[in-house]
mmCIF file of C-alpha atoms in Angstrom:
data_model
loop_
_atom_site.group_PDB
_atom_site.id
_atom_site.type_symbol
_atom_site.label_atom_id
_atom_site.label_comp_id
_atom_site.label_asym_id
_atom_site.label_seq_id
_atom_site.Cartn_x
_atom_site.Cartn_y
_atom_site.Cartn_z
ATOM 1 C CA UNK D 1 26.281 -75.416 56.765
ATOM 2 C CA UNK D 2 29.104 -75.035 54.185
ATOM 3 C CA UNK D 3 28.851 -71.830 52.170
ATOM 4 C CA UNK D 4 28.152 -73.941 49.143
ATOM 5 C CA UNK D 5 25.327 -75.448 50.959
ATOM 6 C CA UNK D 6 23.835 -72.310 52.004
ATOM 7 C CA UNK D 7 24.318 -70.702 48.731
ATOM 8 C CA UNK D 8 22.361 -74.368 47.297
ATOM 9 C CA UNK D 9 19.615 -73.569 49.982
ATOM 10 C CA UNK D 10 19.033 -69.952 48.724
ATOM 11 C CA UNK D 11 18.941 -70.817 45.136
ATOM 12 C CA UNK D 12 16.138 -73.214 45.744
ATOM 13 C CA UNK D 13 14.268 -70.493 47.307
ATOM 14 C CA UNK D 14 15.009 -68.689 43.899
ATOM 15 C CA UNK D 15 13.464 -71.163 42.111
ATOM 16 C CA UNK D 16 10.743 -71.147 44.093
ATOM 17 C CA UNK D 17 10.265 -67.838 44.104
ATOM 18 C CA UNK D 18 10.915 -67.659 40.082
ATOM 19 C CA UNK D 19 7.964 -70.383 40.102
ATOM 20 C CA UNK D 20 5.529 -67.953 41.961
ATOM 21 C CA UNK D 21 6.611 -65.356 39.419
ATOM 22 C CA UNK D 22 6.314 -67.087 36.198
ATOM 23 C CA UNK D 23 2.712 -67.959 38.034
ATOM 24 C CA UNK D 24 1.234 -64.516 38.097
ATOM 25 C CA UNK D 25 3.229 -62.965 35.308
ATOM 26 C CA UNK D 26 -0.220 -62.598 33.451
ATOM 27 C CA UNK D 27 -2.851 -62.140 36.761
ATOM 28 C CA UNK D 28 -5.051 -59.633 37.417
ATOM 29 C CA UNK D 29 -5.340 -61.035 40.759
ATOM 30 C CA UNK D 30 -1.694 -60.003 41.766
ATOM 31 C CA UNK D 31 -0.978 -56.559 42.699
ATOM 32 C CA UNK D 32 2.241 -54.710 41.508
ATOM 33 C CA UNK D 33 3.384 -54.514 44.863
ATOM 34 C CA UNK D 34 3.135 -57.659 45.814
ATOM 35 C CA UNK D 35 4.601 -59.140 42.135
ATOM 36 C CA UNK D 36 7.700 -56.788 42.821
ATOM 37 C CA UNK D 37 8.140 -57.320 46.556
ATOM 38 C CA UNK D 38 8.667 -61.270 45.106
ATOM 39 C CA UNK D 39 10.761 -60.310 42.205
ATOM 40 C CA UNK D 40 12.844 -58.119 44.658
ATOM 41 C CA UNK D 41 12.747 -60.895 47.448
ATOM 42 C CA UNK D 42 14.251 -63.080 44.280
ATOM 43 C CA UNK D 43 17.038 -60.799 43.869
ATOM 44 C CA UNK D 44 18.100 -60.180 46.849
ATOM 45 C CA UNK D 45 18.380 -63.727 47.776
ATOM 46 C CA UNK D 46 20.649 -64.226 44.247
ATOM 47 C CA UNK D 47 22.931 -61.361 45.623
ATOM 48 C CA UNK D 48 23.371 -63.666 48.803
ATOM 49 C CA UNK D 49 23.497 -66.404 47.049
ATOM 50 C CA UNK D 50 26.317 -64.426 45.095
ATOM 51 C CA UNK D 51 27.834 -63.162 48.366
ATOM 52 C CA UNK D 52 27.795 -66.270 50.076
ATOM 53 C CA UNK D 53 29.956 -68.287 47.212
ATOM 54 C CA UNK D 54 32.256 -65.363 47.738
ATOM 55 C CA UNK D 55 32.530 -66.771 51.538
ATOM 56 C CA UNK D 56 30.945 -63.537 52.682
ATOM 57 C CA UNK D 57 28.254 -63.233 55.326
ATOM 58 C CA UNK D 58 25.353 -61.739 53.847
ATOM 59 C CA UNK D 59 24.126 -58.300 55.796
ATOM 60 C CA UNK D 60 20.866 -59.002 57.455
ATOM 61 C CA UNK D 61 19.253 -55.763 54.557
ATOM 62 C CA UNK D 62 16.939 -55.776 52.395
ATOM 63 C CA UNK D 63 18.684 -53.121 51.118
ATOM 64 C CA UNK D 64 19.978 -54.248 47.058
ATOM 65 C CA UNK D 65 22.297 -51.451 47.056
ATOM 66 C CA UNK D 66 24.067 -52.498 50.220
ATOM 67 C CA UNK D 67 24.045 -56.025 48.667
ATOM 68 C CA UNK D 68 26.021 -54.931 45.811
ATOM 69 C CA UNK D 69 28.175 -52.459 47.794
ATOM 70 C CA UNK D 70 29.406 -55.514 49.905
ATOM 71 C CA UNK D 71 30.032 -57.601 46.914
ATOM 72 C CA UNK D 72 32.135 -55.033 45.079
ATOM 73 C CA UNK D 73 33.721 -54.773 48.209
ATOM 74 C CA UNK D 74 34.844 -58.313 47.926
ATOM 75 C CA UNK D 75 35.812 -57.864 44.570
ATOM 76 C CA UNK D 76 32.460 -59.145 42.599
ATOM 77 C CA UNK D 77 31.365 -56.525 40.043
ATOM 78 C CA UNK D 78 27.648 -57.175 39.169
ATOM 79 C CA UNK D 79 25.998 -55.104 36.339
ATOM 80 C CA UNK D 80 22.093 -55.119 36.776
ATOM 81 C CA UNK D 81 19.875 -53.678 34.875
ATOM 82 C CA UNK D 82 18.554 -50.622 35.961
ATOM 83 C CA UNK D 83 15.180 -52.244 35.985
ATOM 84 C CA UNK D 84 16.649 -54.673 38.633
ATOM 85 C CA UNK D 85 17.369 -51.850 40.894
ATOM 86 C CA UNK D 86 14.020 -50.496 40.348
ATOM 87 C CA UNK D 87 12.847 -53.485 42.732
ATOM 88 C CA UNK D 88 14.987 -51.505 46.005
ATOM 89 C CA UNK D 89 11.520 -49.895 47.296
ATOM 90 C CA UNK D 90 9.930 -52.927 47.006
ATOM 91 C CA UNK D 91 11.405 -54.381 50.215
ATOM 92 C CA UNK D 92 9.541 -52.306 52.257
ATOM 93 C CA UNK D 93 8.152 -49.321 51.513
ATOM 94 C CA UNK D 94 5.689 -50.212 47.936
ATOM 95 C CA UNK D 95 4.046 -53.102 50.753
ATOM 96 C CA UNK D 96 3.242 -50.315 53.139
ATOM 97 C CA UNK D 97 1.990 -47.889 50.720
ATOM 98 C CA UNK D 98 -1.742 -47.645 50.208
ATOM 99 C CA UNK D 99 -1.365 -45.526 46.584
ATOM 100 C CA UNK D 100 -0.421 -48.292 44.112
ATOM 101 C CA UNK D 101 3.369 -48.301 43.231
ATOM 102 C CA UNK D 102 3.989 -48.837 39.979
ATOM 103 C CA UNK D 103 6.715 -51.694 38.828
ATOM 104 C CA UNK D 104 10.297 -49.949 37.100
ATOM 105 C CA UNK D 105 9.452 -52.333 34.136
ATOM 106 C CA UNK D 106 6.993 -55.285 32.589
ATOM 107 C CA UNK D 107 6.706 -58.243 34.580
ATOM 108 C CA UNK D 108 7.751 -60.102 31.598
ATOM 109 C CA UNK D 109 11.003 -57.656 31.104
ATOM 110 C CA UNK D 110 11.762 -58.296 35.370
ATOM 111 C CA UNK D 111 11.372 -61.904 34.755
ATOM 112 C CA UNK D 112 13.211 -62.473 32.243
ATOM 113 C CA UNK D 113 16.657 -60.364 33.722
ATOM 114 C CA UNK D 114 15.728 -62.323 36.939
ATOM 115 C CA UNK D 115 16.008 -65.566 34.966
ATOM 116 C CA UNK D 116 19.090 -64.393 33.126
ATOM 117 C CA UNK D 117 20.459 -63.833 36.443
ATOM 118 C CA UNK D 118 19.939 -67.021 37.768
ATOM 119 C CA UNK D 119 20.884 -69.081 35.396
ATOM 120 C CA UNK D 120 24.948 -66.746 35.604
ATOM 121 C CA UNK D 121 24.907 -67.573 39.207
ATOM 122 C CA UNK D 122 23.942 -70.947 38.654
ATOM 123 C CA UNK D 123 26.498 -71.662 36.011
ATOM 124 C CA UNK D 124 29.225 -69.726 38.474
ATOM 125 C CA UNK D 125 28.155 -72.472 41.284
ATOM 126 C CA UNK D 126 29.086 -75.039 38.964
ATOM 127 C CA UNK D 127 31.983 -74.166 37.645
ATOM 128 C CA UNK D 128 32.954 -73.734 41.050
ATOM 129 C CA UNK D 129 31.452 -77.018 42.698
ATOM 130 C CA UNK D 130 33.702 -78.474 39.690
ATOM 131 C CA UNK D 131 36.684 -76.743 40.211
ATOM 132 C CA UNK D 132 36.246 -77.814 44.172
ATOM 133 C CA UNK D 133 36.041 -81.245 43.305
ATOM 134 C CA UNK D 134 39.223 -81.599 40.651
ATOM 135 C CA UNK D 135 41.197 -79.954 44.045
ATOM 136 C CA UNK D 136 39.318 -82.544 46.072
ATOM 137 C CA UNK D 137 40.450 -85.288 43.672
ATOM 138 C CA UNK D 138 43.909 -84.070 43.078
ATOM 139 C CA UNK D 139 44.153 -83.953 46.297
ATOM 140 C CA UNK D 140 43.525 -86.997 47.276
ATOM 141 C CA UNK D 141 45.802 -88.358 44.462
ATOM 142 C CA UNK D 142 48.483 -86.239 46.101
ATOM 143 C CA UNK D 143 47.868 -88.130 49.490
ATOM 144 C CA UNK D 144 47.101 -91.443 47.904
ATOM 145 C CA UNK D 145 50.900 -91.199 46.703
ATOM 146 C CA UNK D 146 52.860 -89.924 49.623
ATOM 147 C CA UNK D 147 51.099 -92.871 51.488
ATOM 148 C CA UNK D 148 51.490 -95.265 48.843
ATOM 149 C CA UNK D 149 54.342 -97.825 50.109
ATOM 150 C CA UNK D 150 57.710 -96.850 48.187
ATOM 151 C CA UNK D 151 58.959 -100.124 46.335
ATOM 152 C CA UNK D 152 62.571 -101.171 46.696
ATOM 153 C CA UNK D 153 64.538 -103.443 43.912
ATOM 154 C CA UNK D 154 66.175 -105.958 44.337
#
C-alpha cells in the first residue's frame, strides 16, 4: 500500500472507533478503562495516521509519547491537550488494573478533542491528496507537451 492508502485505512478505523465512542459516551455499561483504552486506541492510530502522511513508518508502541517524539522528529509539531496525553496508561496498564482508573477528563471533553483532531488530520489529507493530484496533472501536461508532435510552417 501507498502511504496515502495506509494513512486512508487507519482513518477509517478512527471513525470507527469515534463511532464506538460517541456510542457509550453516556453508558453505565462501559467501564472507564475500557472507554479510554478506545479513546487512546483512537489516538494513537491518528498519530500514525499523522506519521504515515509524513512517509514515516509508524513504531510498533503503544506508547503516545514515542508517537509524538517520532513525529517532531520528522518535523511535525502536534499540540495535544493535556487531557489527550492523559489516555498514555490506557494502552496497557488501566486494562490490567483491577482498582478502577479513573479517565484524565469527561468523556464528552476526550471526545470532543478526539473529534477536533480528526477532522485537522483529515483536512491535512486533503489538502495533500489535492496538492498530489495538481502535480499529477501538471505533470502530465508537462509530458503531454514534450510528446506532443512539434508543427513546422510552411
Amino acid at each position: 500500500m501507498t502511504p496515502a492508502e495506509d494513512a486512508r485505512l487507519l482513518l477509517r478505523l478512527v471513525e470507527r472507533h469515534l463511532g464506538s465512542l460517541r456510542g457509550t459516551l453516556d453508558s453505565v455499561g462501559c467501564a472507564d478503562e475500557d472507554w479510554g483504552f478506545l479513546a487512546q486506541q483512537t489516538l494513537e492510530k491518528l498519530l500514525k495516521a499523522l506519521l504515515v502522511l509524513n512517509e514515516q513508518e509508524p513504531p510498533r508502541s503503544h506508547s503516545l509519547q514515542r508517537l509524538i517524539q517520532d513525529l517532531e522528529g520528522c518535523g511535525v509539531s502536534i499540540p495535544l491537550a493535556p487531557e489527550l496525553l492523559g489516555l498514555d496508561d490506557f494502552a496497557v496498564l488501566a486494562r490490567y488494573d483491577a482498582d478502577p482508573t479513573p479517565l484524565p477528563a469527561e468523556r464528552e471533553r476526550l471526545l470532543e478533542l478526539l473529534d477536533a483532531l480528526h477532522d485537522e488530520l483529515r483536512l491535512e489529507f486533503a489538502r495533500r491528496e489535492e496538492e498530489a493530484l495538481e502535480r499529477g496533472v501538471a505533470e502530465e501536461f508537462r509530458v503531454r507537451r514534450a510528446l506532443r508532435p512539434v508543427r513546422r510552417e510552411n
